[in-house]
Coordinates of C-alpha atoms and ligand atoms in Angstrom, one line a residue:
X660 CA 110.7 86.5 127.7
X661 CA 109.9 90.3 126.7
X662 CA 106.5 91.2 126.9
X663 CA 104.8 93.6 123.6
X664 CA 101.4 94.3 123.0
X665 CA 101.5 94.3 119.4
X666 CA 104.5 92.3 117.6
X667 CA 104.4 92.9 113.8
X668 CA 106.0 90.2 111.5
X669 CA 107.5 92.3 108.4
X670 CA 109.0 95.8 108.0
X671 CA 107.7 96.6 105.0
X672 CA 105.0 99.1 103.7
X673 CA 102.5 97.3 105.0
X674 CA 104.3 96.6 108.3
X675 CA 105.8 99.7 108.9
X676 CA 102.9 101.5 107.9
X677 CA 100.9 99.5 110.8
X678 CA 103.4 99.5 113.6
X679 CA 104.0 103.4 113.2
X680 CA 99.8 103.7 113.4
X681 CA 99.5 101.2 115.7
X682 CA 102.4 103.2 118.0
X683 CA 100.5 106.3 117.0
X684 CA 97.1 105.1 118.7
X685 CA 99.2 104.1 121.7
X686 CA 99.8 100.5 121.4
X687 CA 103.1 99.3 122.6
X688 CA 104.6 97.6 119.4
X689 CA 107.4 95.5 118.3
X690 CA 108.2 96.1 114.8
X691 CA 110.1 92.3 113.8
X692 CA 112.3 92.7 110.2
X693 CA 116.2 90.6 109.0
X694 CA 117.0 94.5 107.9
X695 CA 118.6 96.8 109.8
X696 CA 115.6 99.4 108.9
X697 CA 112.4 99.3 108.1
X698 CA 111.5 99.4 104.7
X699 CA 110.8 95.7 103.3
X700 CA 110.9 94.6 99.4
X701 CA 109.4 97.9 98.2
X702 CA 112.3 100.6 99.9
X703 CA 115.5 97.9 100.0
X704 CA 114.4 95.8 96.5
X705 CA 111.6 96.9 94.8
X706 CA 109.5 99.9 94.0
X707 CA 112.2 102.4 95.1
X708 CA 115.0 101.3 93.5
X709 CA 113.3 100.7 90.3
X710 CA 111.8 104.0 90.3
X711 CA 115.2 105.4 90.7
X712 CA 116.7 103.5 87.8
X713 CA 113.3 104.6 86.0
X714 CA 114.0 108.2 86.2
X715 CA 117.5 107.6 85.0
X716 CA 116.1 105.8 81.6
X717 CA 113.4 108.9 81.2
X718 CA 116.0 111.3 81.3
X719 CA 118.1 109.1 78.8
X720 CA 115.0 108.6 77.0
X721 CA 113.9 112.3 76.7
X722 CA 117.2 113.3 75.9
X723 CA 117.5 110.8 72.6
X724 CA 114.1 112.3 71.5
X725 CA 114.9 115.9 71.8
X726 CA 116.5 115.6 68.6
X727 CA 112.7 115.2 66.6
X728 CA 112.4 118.9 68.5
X729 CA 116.1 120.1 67.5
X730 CA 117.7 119.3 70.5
X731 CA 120.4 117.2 70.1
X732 CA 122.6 116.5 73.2
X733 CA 126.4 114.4 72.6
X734 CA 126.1 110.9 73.3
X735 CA 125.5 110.6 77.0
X736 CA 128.3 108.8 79.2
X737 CA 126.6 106.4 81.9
X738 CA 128.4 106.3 85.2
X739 CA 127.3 103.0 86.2
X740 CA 129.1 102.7 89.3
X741 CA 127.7 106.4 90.3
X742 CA 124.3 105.8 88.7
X743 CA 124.1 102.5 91.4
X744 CA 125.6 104.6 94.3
X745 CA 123.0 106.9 93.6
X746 CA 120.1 104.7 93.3
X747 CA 121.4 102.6 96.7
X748 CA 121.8 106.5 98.7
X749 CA 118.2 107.1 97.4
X750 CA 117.2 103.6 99.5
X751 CA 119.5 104.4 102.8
X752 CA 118.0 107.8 102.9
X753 CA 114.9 106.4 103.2
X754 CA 115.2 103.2 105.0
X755 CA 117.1 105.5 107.4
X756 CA 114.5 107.9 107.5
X757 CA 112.1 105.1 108.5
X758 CA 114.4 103.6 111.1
X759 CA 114.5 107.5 113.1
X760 CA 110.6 107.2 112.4
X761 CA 110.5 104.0 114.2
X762 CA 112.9 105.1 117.3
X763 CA 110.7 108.7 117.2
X764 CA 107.4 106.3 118.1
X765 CA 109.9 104.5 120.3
X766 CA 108.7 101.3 118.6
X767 CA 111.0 98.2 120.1
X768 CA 112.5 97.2 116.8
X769 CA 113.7 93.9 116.2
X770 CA 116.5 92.7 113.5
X771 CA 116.1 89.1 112.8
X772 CA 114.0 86.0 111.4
X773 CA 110.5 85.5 113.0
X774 CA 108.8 82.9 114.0
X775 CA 105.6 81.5 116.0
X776 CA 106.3 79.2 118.8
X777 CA 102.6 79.2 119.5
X778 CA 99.6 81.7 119.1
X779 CA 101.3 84.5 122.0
X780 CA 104.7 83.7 121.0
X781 CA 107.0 84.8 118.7
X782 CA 111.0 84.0 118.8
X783 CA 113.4 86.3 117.0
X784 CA 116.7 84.7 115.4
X785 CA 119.7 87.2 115.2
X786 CA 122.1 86.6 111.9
X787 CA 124.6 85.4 114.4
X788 CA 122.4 82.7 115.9
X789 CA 120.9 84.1 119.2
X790 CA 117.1 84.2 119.9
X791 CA 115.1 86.3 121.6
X792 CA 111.2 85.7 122.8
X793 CA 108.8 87.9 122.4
X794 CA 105.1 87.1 123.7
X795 CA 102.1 89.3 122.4
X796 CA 98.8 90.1 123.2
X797 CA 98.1 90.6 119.1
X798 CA 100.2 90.2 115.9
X799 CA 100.1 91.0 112.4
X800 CA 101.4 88.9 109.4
X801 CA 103.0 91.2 107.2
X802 CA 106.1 89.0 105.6
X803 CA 105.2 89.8 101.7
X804 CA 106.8 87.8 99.1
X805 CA 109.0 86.7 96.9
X806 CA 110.0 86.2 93.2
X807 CA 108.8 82.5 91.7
X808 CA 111.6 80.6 90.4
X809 CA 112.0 78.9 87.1
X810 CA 113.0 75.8 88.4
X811 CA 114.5 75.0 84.4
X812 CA 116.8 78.4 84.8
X813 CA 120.3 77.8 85.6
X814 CA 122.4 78.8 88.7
X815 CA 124.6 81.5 87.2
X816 CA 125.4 84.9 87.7
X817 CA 124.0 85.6 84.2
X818 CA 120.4 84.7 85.4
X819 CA 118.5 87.3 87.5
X820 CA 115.5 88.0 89.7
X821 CA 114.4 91.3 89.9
X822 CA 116.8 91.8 93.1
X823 CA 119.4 90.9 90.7
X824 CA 118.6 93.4 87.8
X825 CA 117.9 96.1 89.8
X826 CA 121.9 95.7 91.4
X827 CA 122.5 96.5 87.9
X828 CA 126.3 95.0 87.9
X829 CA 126.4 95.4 84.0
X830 CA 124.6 96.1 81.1
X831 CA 124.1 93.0 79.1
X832 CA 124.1 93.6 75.0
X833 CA 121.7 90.8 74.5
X834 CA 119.0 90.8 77.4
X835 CA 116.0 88.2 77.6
X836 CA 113.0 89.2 79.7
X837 CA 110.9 86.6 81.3
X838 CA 107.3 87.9 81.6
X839 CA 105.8 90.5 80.1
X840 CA 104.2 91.5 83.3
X841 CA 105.0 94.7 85.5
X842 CA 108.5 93.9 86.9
X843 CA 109.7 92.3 82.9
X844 CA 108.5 95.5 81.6
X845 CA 109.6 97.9 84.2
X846 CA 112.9 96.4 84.1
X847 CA 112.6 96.2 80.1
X848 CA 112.4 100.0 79.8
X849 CA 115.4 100.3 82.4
X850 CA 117.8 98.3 80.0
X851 CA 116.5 99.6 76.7
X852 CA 117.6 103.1 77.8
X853 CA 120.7 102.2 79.2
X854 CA 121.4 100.5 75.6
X855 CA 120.2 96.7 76.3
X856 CA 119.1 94.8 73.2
X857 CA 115.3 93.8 75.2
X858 CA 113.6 90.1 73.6
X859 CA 110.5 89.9 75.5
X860 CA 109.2 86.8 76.2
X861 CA 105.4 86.3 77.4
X862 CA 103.5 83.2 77.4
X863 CA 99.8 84.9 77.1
X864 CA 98.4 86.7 74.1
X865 CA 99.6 89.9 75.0
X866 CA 101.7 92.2 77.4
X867 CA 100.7 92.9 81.1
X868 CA 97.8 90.5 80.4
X869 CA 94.8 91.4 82.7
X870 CA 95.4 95.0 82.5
X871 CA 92.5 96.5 79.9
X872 CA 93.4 96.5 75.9
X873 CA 93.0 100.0 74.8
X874 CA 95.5 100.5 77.8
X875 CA 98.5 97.7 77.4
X876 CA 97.9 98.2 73.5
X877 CA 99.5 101.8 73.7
X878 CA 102.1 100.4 76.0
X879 CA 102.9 97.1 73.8
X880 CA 103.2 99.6 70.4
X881 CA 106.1 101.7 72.1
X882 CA 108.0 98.1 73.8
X883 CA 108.1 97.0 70.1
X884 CA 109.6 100.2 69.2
X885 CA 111.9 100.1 72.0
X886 CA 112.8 96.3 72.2
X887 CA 114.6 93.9 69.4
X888 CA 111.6 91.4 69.5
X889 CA 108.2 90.8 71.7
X890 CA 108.0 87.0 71.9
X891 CA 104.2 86.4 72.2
X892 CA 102.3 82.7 73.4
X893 CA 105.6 81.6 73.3
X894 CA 107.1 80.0 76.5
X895 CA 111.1 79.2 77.9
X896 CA 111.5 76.0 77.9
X897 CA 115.1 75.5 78.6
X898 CA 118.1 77.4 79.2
X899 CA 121.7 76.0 79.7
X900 CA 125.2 78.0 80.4
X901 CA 126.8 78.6 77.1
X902 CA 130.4 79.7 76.6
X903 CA 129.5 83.2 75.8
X904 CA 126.0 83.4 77.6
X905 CA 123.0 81.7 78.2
X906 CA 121.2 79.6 75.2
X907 CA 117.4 79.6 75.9
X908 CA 114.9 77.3 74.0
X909 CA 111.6 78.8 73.2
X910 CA 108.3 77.3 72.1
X911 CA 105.9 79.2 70.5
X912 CA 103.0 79.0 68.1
X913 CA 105.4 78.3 65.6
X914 CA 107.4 75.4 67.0
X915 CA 110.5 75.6 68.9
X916 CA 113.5 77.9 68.1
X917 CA 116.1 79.0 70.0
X918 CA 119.1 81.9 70.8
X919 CA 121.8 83.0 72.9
X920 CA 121.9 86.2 75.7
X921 CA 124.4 87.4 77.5
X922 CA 121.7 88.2 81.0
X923 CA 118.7 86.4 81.4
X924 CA 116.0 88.0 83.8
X925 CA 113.0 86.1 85.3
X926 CA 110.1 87.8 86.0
X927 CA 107.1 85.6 86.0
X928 CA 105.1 86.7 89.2
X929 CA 105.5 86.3 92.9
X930 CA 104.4 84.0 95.6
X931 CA 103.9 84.6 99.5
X932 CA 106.5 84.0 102.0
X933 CA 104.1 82.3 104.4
X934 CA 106.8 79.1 104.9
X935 CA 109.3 78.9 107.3
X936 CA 107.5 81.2 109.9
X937 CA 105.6 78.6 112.3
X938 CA 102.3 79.3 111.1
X939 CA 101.9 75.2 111.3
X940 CA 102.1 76.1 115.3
X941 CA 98.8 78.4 114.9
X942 CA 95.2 78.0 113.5
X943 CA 96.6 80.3 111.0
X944 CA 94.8 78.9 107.2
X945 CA 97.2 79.0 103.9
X946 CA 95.1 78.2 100.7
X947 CA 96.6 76.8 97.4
X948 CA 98.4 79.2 96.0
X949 CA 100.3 79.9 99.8
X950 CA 97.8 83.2 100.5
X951 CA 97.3 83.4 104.5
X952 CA 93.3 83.3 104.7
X953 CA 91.6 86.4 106.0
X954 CA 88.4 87.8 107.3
X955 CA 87.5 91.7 105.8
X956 CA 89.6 92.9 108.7
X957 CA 92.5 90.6 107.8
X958 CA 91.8 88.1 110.5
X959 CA 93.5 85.2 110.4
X960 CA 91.9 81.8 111.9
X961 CA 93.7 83.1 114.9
X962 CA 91.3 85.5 116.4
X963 CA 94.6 87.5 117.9
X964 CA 96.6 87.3 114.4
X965 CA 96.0 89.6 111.5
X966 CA 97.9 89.4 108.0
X967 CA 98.6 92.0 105.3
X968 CA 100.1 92.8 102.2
X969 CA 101.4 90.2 99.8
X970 CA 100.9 87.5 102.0
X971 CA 97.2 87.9 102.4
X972 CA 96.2 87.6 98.7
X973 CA 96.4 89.7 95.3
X974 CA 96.7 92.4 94.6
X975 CA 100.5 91.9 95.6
X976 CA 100.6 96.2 96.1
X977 CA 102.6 97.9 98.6
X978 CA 99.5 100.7 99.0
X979 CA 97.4 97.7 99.6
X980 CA 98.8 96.2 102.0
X981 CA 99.6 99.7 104.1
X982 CA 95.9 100.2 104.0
X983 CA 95.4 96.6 105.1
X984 CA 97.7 97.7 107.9
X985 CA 95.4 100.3 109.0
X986 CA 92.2 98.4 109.2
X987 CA 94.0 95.6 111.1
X988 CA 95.5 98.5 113.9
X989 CA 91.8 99.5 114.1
X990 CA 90.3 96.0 114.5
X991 CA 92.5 95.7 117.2
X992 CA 91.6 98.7 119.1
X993 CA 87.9 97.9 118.5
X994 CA 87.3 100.4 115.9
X995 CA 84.1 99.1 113.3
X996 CA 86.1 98.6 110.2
X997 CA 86.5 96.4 106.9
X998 CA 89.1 96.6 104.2
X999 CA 86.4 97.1 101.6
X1000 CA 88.4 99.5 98.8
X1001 CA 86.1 100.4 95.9
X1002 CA 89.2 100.9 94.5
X1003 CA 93.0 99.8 94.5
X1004 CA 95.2 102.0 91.7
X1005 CA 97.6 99.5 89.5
X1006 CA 100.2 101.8 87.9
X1007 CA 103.0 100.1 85.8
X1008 CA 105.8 102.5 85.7
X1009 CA 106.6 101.6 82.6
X1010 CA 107.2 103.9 79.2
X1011 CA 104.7 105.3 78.8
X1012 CA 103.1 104.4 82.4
X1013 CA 99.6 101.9 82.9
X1014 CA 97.8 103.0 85.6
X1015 CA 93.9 101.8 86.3
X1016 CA 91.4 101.2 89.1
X1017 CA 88.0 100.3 90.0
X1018 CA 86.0 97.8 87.8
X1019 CA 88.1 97.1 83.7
X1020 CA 86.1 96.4 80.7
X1021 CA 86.7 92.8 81.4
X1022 CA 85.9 92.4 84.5
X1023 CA 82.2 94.1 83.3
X1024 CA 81.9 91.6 81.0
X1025 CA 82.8 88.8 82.8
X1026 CA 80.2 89.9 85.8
X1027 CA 77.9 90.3 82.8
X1028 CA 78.0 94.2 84.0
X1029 CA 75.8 96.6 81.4
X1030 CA 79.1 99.4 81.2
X1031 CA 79.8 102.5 78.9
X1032 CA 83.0 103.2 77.7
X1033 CA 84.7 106.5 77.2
X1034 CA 87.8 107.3 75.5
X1035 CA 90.0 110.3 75.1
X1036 CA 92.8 110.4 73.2
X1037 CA 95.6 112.2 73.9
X1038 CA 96.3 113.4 70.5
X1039 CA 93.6 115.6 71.2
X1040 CA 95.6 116.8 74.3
X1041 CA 97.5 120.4 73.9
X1042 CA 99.5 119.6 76.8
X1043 CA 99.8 116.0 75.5
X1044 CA 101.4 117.6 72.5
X1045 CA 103.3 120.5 74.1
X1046 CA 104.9 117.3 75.4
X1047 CA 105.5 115.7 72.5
X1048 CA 103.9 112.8 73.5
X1049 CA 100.4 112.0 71.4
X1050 CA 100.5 108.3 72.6
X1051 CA 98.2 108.5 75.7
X1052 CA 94.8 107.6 76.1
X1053 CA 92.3 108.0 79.4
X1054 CA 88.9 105.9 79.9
X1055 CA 86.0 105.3 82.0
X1056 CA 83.7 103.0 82.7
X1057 CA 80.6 104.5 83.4
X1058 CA 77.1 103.2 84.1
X1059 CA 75.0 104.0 82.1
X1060 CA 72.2 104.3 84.7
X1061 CA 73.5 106.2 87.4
X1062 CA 76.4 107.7 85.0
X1063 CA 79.0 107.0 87.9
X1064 CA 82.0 106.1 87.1
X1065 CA 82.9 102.9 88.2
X1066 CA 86.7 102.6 86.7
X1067 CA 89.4 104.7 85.2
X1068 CA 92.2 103.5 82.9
X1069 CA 95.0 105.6 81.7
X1070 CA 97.9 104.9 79.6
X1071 CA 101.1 108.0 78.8
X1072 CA 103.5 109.5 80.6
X1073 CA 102.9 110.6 84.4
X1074 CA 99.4 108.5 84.7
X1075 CA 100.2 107.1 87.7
X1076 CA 100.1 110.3 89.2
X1077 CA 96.7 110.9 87.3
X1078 CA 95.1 107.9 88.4
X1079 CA 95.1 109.8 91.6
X1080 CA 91.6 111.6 90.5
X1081 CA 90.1 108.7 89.0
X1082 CA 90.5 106.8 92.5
X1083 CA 89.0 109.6 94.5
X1084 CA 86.4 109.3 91.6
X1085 CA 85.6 106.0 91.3
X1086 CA 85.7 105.8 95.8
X1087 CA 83.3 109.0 95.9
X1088 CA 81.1 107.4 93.7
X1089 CA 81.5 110.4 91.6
X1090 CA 79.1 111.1 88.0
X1091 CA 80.6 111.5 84.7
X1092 CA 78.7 115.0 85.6
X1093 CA 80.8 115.6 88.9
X1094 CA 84.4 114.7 87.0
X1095 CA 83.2 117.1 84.1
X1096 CA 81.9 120.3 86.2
X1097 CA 84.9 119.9 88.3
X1098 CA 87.3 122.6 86.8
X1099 CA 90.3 120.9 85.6
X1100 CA 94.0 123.6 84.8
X1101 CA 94.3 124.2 81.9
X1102 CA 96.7 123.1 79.9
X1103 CA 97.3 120.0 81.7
X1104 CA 97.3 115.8 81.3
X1105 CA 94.2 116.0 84.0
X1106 CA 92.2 117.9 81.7
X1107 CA 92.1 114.5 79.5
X1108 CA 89.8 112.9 82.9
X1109 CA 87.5 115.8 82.5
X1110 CA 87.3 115.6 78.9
X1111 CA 86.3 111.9 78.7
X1112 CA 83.6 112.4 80.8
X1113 CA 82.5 115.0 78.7
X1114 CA 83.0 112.5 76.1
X1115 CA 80.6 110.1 77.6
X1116 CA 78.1 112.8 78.0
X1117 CA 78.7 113.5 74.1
X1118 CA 80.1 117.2 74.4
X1119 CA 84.1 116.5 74.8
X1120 CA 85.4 119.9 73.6
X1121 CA 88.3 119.2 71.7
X1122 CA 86.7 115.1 70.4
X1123 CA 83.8 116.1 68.1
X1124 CA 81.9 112.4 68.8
X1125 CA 78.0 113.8 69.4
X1126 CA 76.0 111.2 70.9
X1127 CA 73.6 109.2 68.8
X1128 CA 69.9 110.4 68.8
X1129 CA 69.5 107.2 70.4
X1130 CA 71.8 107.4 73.5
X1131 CA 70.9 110.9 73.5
X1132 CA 67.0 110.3 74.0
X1133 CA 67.8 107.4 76.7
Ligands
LIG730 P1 103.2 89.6 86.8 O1 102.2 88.6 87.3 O2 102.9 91.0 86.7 O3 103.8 89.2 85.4 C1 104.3 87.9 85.2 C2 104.2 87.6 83.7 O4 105.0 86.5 83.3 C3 102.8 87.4 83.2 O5 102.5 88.2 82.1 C4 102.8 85.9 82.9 O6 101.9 85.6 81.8 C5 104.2 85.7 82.4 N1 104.8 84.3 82.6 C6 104.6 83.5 83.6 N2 105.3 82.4 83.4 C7 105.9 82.5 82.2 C8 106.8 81.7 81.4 N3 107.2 80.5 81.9 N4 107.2 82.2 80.2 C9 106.8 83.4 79.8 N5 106.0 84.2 80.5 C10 105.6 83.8 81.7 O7 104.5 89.4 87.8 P2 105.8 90.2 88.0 O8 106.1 91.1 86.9 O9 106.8 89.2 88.4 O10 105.4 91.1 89.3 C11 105.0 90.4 90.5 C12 104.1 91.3 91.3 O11 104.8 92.3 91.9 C13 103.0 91.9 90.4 O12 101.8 91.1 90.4 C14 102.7 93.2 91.2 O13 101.7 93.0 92.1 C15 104.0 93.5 91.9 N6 104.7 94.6 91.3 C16 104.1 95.8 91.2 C17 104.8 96.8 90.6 C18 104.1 98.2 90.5 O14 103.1 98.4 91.3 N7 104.5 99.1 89.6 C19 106.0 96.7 90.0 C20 106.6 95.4 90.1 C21 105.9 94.4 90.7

């Protein structure tokens, strides 16, 4: 049996992220993964891959729009075989880079399926069937999750998961989105550019539902622009192999109807991969939903086991869970320390992106929460309109007592790099005062943070909206 002090159960972002910290504070680690490299969903399936394919459909995008500014480029040519070799080096460069990482810390990693024999013990399977034992002093959980399944949706090579879009083998004529939630509308975007006719379906009143109004409104205007239909409250309710695609039965608010595609592709959330990994051999807790139950330093019942990430509750974020990672590495050390974030970013990398953090509109009013809103639009934006782009909006949510700003939501292109500021707000506990004295460049899409808090203190330059004498003598 090989001996580790610290065995970590996952190789992605939040696995990686604490076996490389964990190796940096001079723990001897075991990093445990089925890929040949570090990198989990995020770098081999997820996040990376997508954002590759999202650059391509900007640049398509962009491209097609120049003509409104008398730029009009041929019809572009897609390479799909070089734009998927390009996408899969950007995810080998990476994973690679992580795997040199890994040996650099000289980290004992581990390629195969984990499991817990007991509370010390962890046994490794190889793809060809051998097993190794590994026994630990401490572990982390960090196995993530996995796409939900329709159980109604056929087996057929016509019906995806987001693994299966982001392979992108074709592209379909007639595509039929599943969820109008971050991966439907990610992928959504993809397809449109690439030429895809997009039908949306989402079973809730609106796109991206839980992200703030003002915010998905903006997003769901440009989808209906860019997509053949949005299918609203209405639900899939079957789907069968036809000879020329897939027919799907919907039923919405106005009975059922139904139509053919040639690729289906389900995206209707994700659930934790906390089966098939021996936890039934610990004191390790699952709740309903399949969540691993944690303490604030991501404890499990085990005192000696930690989970992170996906598998140890929402938000299902890969920045989460690295940060999770962190906080566990330090428990373990004896470090005094909580995952208490005032603040997680959510950024939809959609067109135009949905980034937010901190406490929504809803979530005020749900807690009851006295809140004030501030808007600025991006129409009043030069660099919003050097861009050509109007469609943008930024908000806070201030209190109106101690004017600090307790959450940021911004919707237009390149907001999930501005969300940046309104996280290092909203953490700082940062006024409306502090975000408007702080000298923004001029001209840029930051300026548009600065100028809703001046908003909310009733002197945005370039929105004339003067407070009312009321607010103004509060
Ligand atoms: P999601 O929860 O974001 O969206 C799923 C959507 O499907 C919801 O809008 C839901 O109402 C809808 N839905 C569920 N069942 C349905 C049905 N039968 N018919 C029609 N609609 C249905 O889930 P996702 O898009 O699969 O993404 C999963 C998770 O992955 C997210 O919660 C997120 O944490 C993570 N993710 C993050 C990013 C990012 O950070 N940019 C990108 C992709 C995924």
């Amino acid at each position: 049996m090989e001996k580790t002090e610290l065995v970590v159960l996952g190789g992605g972002p939040g696995g990686y992220a604490a076996a490389f910290y964990a190796a940096d504070c001079g723990i001897r680690t075991s990093l445990v993964d089925i890929e040949p490299n570090p990198g989990g969903v995020c770098l081999y399936r997820g996040c990376i891959p997508s954002k590759a394919l999202l650059h391509a459909a900007a640049l398509l995008t962009e491209a097609e729009e120049a003509k409104s500014i008398g730029i009009q480029f041929s019809e572009p040519v897609v390479d799909l075989d070089k734009l998927r070799e390009w996408k899969e080096s950007v995810v080998r460069k990476l994973t690679g880079g992580l795997g040199q990482l890994s040996k650099q810390r000289k980290i004992n990693y581990v390629q195969g399926r984990g499991r817990f024999l007991d509370a010390s013990t962890l046994e490794v399977e190889s793809a060809d069937g051998s097993k190794r034992t590994l026994a630990f002093d401490h572990a982390i959980l960090a196995t993530g999750s996995r796409p939900v399944r329709l159980p109604f949706l056929p087996d057929s090579e016509r019906v995806l998961d987001s693994t299966g879009a982001l392979e992108l083998r074709v592209v379909p004529k007639r595509m039929l989105v599943i969820g109008g939630g971050y991966i439907g509308l990610e992928m959504a975007t993809v397809y449109a550019a690439l030429g895809s006719e997009i039908t949306v379906v989402e079973m809730t009143p609106g796109l991206l539902p839980g992200c703030d109004r003002d915010l998905a409104n903006v997003l769901a205007r440009r989808v209906s622009k860019t997509a053949k239909a949005v299918l609203l409250e209405t639900k899939v309710v079957s789907a069968s192999p036809a000879a020329t695609g897939i027919k799907v039965e919907f039923e919405g608010k106005e009975g059922k109807t139904s139509a053919e595609f040639d690729v289906v592709l389900a995206a209707v959330g994700r659930r934790p991969n906390s089966e098939n990994i021996g936890l039934e051999n610990t004191k390790i807790q699952i709740d309903k939903r399949g969540f691993v139950t944690v303490d604030s330093q991501r404890r499990t019942g085990e005192p000696t086991i930690f989970a992170i990430g996906d598998i140890a509750g929402e938000p299902m974020l890969a920045h989460k869970a690295s940060h999770e990672g962190r906080v566990a590495v330090d428990a373990i050390v004896g470090k005094k320390t909580v995952f208490e974030p005032v603040a997680i970013p959510a950024v939809v990398f959609t067109d135009p992106e949905v980034a937010w953090c901190g406490l929504t509109e809803n979530e005020a009013a749900a807690q009851g929460r006295k809140i004030e809103v501030a808007r600025f639009p991006w129409a009043a934006s030069g660099r919003a309109i050097t861009l050509n782009r109007t469609d943008g909006m930024t908000k806070l949510i201030v209190d109106p007592e101690t004017e600090r700003v307790l959450g940021v939501g911004i919707v237009g292109p390149g907001a999930g790099e501005l969300i940046a500021e309104g996280t290092l707000a909203v953490e700082m506990g940062a006024r409306a005062s502090d975000v408007a004295l702080t000298i923004h460049a001029h001209p840029t899409l930051s300026e548009t943070l600065m100028e809703s808090a001046e908003a909310f203190l009733g002197h945005s330059t370039h929105v004339y909206r003067p407070k009312k004498p009321a607010e103004t003598a509060a």
